[in-house]
CSV table of C-alpha atoms in Angstrom, one decimal:
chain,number,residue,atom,x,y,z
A,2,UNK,CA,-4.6,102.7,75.5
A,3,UNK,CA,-6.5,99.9,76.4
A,4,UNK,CA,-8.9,98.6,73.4
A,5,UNK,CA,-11.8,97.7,76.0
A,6,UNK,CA,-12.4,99.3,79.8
A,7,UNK,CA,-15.2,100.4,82.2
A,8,UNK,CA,-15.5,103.8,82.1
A,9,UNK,CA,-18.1,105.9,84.1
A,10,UNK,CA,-20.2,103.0,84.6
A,11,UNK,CA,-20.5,101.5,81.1
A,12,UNK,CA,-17.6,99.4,78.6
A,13,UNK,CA,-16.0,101.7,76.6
A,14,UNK,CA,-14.2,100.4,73.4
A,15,UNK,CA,-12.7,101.4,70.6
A,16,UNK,CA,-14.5,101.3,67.0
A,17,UNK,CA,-12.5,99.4,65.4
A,18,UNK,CA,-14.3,99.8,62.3
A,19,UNK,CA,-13.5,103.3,61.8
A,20,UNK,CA,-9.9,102.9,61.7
A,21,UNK,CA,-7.3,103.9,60.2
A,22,UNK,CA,-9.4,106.8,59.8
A,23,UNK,CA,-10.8,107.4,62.4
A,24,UNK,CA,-10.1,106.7,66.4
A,25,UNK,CA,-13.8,106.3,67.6
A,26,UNK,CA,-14.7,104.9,71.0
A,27,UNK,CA,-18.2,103.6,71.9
A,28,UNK,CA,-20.1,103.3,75.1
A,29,UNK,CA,-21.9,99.8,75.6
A,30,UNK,CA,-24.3,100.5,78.5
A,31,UNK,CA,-26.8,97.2,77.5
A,32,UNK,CA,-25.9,93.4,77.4
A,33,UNK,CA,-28.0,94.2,74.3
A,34,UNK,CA,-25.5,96.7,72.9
A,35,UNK,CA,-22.6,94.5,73.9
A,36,UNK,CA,-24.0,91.7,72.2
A,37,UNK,CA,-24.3,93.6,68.6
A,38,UNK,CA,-20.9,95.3,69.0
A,39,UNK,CA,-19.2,91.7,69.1
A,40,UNK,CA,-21.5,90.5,66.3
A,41,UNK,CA,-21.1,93.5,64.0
A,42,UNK,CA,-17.3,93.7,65.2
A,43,UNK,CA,-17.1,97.0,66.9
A,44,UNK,CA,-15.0,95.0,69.0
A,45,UNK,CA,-13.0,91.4,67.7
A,46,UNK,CA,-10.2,89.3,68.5
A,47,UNK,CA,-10.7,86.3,71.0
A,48,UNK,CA,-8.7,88.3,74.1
A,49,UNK,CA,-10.8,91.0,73.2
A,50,UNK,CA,-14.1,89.5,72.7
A,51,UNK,CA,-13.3,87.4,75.9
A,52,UNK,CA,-13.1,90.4,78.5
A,53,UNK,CA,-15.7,92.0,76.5
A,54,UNK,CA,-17.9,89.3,77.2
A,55,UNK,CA,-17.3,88.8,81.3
A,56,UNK,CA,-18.4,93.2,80.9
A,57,UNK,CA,-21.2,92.8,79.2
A,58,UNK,CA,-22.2,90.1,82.0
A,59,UNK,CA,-21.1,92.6,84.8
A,60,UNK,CA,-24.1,94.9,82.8
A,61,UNK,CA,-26.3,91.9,82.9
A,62,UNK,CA,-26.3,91.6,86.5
A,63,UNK,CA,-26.9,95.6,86.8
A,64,UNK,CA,-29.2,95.3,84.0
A,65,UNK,CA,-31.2,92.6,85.8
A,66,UNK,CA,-33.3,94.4,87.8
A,67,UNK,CA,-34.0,91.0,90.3
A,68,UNK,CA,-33.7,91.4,94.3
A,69,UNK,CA,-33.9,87.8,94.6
A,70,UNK,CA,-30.6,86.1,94.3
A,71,UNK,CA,-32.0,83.2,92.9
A,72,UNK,CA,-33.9,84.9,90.4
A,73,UNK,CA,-30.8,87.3,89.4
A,74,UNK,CA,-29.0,84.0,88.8
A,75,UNK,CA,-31.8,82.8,86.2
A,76,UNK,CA,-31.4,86.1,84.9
A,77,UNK,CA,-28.1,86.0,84.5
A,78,UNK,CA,-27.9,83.0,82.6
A,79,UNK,CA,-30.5,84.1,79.9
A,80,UNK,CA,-28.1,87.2,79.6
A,81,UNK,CA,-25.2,84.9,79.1
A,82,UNK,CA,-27.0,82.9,76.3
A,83,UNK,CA,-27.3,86.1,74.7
A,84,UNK,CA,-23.8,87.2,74.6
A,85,UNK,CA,-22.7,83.7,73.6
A,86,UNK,CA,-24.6,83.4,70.4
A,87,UNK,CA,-23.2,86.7,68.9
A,88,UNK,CA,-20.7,84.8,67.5
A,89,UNK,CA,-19.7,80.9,67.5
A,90,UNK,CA,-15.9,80.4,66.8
A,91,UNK,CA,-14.1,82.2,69.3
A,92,UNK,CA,-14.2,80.0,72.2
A,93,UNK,CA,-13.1,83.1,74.9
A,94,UNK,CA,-16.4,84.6,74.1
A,95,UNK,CA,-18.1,81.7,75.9
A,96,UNK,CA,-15.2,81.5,78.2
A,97,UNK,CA,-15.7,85.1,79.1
A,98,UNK,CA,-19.7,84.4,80.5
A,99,UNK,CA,-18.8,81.2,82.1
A,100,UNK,CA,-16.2,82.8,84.4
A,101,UNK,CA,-18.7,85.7,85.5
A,102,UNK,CA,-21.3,83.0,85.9
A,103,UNK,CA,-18.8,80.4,88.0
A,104,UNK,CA,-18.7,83.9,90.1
A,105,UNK,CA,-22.0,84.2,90.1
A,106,UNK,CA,-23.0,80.8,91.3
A,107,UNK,CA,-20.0,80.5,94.0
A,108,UNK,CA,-22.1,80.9,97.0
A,109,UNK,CA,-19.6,83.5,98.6
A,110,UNK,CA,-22.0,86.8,97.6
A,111,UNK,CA,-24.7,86.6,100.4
A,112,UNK,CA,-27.0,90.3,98.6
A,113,UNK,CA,-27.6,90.8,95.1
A,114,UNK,CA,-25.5,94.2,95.6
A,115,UNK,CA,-22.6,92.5,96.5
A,116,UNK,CA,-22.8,90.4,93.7
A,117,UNK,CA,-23.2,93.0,91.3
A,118,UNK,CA,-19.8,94.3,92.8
A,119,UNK,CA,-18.1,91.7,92.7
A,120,UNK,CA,-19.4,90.7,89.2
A,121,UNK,CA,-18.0,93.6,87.8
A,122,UNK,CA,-14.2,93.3,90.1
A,123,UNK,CA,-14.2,89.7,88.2
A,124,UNK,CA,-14.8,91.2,84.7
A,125,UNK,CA,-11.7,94.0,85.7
A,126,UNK,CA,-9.5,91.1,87.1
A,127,UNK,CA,-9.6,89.5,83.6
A,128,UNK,CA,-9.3,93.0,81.7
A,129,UNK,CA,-6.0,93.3,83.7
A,130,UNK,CA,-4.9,89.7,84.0
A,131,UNK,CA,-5.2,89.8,79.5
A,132,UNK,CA,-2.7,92.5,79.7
A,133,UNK,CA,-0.3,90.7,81.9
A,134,UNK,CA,0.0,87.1,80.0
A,135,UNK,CA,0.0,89.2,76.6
A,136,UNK,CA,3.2,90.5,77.8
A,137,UNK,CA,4.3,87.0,78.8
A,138,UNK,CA,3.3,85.7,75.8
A,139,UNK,CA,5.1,88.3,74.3
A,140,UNK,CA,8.8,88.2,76.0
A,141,UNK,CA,8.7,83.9,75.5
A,142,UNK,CA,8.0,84.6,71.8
A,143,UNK,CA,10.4,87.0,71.3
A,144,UNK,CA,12.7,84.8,71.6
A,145,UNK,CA,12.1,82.8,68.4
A,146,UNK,CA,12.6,86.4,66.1
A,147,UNK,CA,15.9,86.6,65.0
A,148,UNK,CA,17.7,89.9,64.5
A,149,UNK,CA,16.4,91.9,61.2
A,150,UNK,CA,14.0,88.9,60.8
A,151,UNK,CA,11.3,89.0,58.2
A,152,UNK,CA,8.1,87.9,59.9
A,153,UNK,CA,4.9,87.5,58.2
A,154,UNK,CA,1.7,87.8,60.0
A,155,UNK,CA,-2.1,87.4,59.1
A,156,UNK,CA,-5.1,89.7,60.1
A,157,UNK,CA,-4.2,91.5,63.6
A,158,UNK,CA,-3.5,90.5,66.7
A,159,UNK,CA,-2.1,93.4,68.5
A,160,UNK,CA,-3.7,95.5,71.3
A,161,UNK,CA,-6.7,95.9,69.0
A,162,UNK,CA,-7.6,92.2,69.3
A,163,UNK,CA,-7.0,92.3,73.1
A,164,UNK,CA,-7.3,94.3,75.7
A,165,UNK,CA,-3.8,95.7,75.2
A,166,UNK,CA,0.1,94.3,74.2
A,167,UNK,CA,-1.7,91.6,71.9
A,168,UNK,CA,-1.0,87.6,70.9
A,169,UNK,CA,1.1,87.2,67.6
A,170,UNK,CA,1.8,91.1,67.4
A,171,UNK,CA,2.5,90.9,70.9
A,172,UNK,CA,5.5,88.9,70.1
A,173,UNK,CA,6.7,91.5,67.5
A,174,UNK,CA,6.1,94.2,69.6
A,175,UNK,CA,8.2,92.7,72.1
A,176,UNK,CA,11.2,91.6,69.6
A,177,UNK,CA,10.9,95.6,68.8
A,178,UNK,CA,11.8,96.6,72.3
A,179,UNK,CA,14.1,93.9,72.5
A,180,UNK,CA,15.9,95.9,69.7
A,181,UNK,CA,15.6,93.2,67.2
A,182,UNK,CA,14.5,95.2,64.7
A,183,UNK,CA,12.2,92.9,62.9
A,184,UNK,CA,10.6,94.0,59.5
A,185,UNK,CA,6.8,92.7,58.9
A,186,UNK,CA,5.0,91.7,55.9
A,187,UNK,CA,1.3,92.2,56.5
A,188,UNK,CA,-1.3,89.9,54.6
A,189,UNK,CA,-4.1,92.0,53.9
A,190,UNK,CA,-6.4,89.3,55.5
A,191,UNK,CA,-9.7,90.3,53.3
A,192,UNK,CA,-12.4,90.5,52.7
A,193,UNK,CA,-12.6,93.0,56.2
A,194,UNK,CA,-8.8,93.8,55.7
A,195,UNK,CA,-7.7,93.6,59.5
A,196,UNK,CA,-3.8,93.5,58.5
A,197,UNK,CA,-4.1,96.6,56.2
A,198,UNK,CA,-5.9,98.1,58.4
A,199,UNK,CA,-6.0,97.3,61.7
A,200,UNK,CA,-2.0,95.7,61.9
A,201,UNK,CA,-0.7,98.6,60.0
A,202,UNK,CA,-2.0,101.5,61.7
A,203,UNK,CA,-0.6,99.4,65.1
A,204,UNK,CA,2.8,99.0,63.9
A,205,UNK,CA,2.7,102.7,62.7
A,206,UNK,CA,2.5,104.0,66.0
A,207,UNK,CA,4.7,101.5,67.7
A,208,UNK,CA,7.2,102.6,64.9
A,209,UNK,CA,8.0,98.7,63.6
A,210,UNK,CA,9.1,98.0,60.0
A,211,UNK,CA,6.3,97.0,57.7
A,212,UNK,CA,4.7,96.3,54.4
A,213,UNK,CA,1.4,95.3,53.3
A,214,UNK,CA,1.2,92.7,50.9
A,215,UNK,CA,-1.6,91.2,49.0
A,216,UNK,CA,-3.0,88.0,50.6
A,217,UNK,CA,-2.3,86.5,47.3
A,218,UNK,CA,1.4,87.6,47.5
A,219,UNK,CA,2.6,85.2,50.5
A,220,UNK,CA,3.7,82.4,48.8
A,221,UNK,CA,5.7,84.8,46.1
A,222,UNK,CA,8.0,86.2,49.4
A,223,UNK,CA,8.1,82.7,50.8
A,224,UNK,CA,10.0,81.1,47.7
A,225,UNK,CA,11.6,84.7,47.4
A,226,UNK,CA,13.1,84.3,50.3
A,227,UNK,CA,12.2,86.9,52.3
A,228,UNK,CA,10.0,85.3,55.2
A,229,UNK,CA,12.2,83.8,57.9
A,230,UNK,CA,9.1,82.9,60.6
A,231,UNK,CA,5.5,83.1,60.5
A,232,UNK,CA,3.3,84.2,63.1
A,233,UNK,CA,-0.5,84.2,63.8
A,234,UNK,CA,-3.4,84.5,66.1
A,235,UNK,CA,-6.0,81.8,67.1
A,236,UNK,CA,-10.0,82.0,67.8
A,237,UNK,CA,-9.6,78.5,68.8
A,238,UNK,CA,-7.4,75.6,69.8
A,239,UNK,CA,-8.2,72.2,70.0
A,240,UNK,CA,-7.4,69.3,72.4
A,241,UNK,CA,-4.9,68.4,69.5
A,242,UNK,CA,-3.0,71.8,68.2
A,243,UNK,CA,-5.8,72.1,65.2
A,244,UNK,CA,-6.2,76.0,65.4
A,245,UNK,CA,-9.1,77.9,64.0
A,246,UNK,CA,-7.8,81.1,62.9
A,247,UNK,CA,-9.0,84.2,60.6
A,248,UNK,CA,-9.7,82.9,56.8
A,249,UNK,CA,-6.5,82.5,54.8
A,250,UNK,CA,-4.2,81.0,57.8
A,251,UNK,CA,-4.5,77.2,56.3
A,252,UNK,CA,-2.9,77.5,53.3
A,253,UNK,CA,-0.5,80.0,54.6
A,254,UNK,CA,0.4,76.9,56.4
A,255,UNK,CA,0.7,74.7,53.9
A,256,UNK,CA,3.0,77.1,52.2
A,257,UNK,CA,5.5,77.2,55.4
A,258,UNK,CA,5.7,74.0,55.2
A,259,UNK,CA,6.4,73.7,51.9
A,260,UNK,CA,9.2,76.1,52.1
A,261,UNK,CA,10.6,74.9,55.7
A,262,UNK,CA,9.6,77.9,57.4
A,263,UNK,CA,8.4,78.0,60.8
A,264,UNK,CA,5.2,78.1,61.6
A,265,UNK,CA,3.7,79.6,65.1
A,266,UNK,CA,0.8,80.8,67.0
A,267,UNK,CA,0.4,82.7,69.8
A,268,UNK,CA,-2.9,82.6,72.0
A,269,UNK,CA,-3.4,82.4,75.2
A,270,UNK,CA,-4.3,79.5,77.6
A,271,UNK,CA,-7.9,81.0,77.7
A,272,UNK,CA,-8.3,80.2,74.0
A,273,UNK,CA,-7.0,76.2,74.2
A,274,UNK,CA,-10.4,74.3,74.4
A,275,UNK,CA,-9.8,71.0,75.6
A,276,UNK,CA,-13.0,69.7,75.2
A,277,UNK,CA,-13.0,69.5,71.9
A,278,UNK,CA,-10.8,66.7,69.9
A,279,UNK,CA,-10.0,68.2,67.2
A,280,UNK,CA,-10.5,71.0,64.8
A,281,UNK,CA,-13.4,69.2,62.8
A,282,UNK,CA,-15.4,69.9,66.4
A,283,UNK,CA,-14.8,73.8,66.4
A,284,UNK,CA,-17.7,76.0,64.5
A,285,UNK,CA,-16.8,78.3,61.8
A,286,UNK,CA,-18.6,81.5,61.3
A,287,UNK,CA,-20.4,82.2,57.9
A,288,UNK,CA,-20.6,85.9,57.4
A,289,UNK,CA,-22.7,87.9,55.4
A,290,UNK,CA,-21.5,87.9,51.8
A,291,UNK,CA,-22.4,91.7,51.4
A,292,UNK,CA,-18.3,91.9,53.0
A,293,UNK,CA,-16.8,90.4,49.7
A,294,UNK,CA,-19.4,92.0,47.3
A,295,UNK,CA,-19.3,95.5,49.2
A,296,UNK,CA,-16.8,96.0,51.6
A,297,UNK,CA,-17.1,98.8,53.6
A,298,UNK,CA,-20.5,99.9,51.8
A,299,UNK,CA,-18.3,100.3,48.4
A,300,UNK,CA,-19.8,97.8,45.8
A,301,UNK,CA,-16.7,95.5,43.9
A,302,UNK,CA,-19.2,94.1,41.7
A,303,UNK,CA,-23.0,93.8,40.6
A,304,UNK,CA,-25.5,93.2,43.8
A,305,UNK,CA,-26.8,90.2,42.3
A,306,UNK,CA,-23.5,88.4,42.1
A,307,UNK,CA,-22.5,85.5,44.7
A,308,UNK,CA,-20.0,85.0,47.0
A,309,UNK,CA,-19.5,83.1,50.3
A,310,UNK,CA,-18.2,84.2,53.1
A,311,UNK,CA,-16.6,81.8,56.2
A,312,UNK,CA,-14.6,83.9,58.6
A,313,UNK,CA,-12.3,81.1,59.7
A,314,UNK,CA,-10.6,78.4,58.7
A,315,UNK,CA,-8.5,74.9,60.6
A,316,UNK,CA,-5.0,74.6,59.9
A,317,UNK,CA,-4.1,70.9,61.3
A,318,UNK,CA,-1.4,70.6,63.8
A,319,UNK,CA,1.1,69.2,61.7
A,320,UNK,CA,1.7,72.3,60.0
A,321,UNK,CA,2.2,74.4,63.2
A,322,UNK,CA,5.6,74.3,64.3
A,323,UNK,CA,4.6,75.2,68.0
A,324,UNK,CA,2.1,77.0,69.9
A,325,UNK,CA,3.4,80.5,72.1
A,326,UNK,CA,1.2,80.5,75.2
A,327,UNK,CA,1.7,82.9,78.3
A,328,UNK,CA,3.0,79.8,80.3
A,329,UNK,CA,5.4,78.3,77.5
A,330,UNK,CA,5.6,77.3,73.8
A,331,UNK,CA,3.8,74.2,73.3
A,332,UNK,CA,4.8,71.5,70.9
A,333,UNK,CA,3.6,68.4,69.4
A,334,UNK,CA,2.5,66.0,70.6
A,335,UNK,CA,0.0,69.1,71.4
A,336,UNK,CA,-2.5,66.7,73.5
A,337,UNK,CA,0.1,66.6,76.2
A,338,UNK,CA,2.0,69.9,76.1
A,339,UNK,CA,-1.8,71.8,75.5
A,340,UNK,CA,-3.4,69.9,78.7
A,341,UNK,CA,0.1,70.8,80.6
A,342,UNK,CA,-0.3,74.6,79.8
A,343,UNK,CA,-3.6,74.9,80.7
A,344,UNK,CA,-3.1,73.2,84.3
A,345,UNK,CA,-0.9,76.2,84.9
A,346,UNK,CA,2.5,74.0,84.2
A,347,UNK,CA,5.7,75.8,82.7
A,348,UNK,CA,6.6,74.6,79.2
């Protein structure tokens, strides 16, 4: 099933905070509503986030209530500011708005009818076009999963965090079907607990080999032995290779590379910024602290005490080994092999 779709003329996603209990879908019928359920993380994961996003602006344009094209099109834009500031790191959020609005502004819609239509074909085109370069992504980075490897992967990245297939878990899924047989270790990720969660209950019905370890525990199975390839996600790429990825990816990092283990992520071209430089230019989210203190709504420790909260952290490109995109695996020098992917190139 997909994790986001239009359905019966509103976006219907799954909750992704009720699992693994509970498989709960929501109906997002207001940019409004769209806007929270990224920001409170109904629905997360850059793929995800990113079709989300080009939805809720199909709802803007419906929601806009204009007849003039030009004032649907100012409309639009304070709709789109809206849905970009629900969250800053994940760059396909904004990239999701600015391709509705580059349809939008095109010129080639001549009634505001039409280009609520069309509007909402665009936000299905990239629903279905996610789908297709997960599975891409997928079968090229399959092929860097060994037989019976051991891969460890942080926070999730499967059809949850997409529309469906998934980046990083997409590869393991893939390597699965393959036959490969690969076993996973599953970093927790706290303090929301996306790979004990979220991972976990994915691999579970896909039937792939897995255990969940303490985030705390990675480094013990890396000089153990027992991790043959790493793979993760990405909210963000820079220009360079630096990737912004869920807290705890750096010093996972750091870790491969002090053990000589490879080190990869998978996102799709959609997620490469090449306007920024480096990974000092990409925002990091600071979360309420109540998730460390009281996750879930079950208190750890007295309300008074502090914590801190980031959502994200940079791991520099030297300590990624290469980066799985849906047209190739990029290595360094990443300013080249980066710029080549996202100009459509093969790698």
């Amino acid at each position: 099933m997909r994790s986001v779709e239009w359905d019966a003329g509103a976006l219907k996603m799954i909750d992704q905070r009720a699992l693994p209990w509970r498989l709960e879908f929501v109906h997002l019928e207001t940019v409004a509503q769209v806007a929270e359920g990224i920001r409170n993380m109904t629905v997360r994961g850059a793929p995800a986030i990113g079709a989300t996003a080009a939805f809720g602006m199909a709802i803007a344009a419906r929601e806009c209530a204009e007849d003039d094209m030009a004032a649907l099109l100012v409309c639009l834009e304070q709709q789109g500011e809206l849905l970009k500031a629900a969250r800053p790191t994940a760059v396909n959020l904004a990239w999701g708005v600015e391709r509705l609005l580059d349809v939008a502004h095109s010129g080639e819609c001549k009634t505001v009818d039409e280009l609520r239509e069309t509007m909402l074909l665009a936000a299905q085109q990239i629903a279905d076009d996610d789908v297709a370069i997960n599975r891409r992504m997928g079968g090229r980075g399959a092929a860097l999963v060994n037989k019976g490897a051991t891969i460890l992967h942080h926070c999730n990245t499967g059809a949850l965090a997409t529309v469906d297939y998934g980046t990083a878990l997409g590869v393991i899924r893939a390597a699965h079907e393959d036959g490969k047989q690969p076993h996973v270790l599953l970093d927790e990720t706290r303090p929301r607990l996306q790979g004990s969660r979220l991972s976990a209950w994915e691999l579970e019905a896909l039937g792939v080999s897995y255990a969940i370890i303490p985030d705390t525990a990675a480094g013990y199975y890396m000089r153990e032995g027992e991790v043959d390839i790493i793979l993760v996600g990405a909210d963000r790429v820079a220009a360079n290779g630096d990737i912004a990825n869920k807290i705890g990816t750096y010093q996972l990092a750091v870790l491969a590379a002090a053990h000589d283990i490879p080190f990869y992520c998978v996102a799709p071209t959609s997620t490469i910024d090449l306007a920024l430089p480096d990974g000092d230019a990409i925002p990091i989210e600071q979360r309420d602290p109540v998730e460390v203190t009281t996750p879930y709504g079950a208190a750890i420790v007295p309300a008074h005490f502090k914590a801190r909260n980031p959502a994200f952290d940079i791991t520099p490109h030297r300590y990624v080994t290469g980066i799985v995109t849906e047209q190739g695996i990029a290595r360094p020098p990443y300013t080249d092999s980066l710029a080549r992917a996202v100009a459509g190139y093969e790698l």
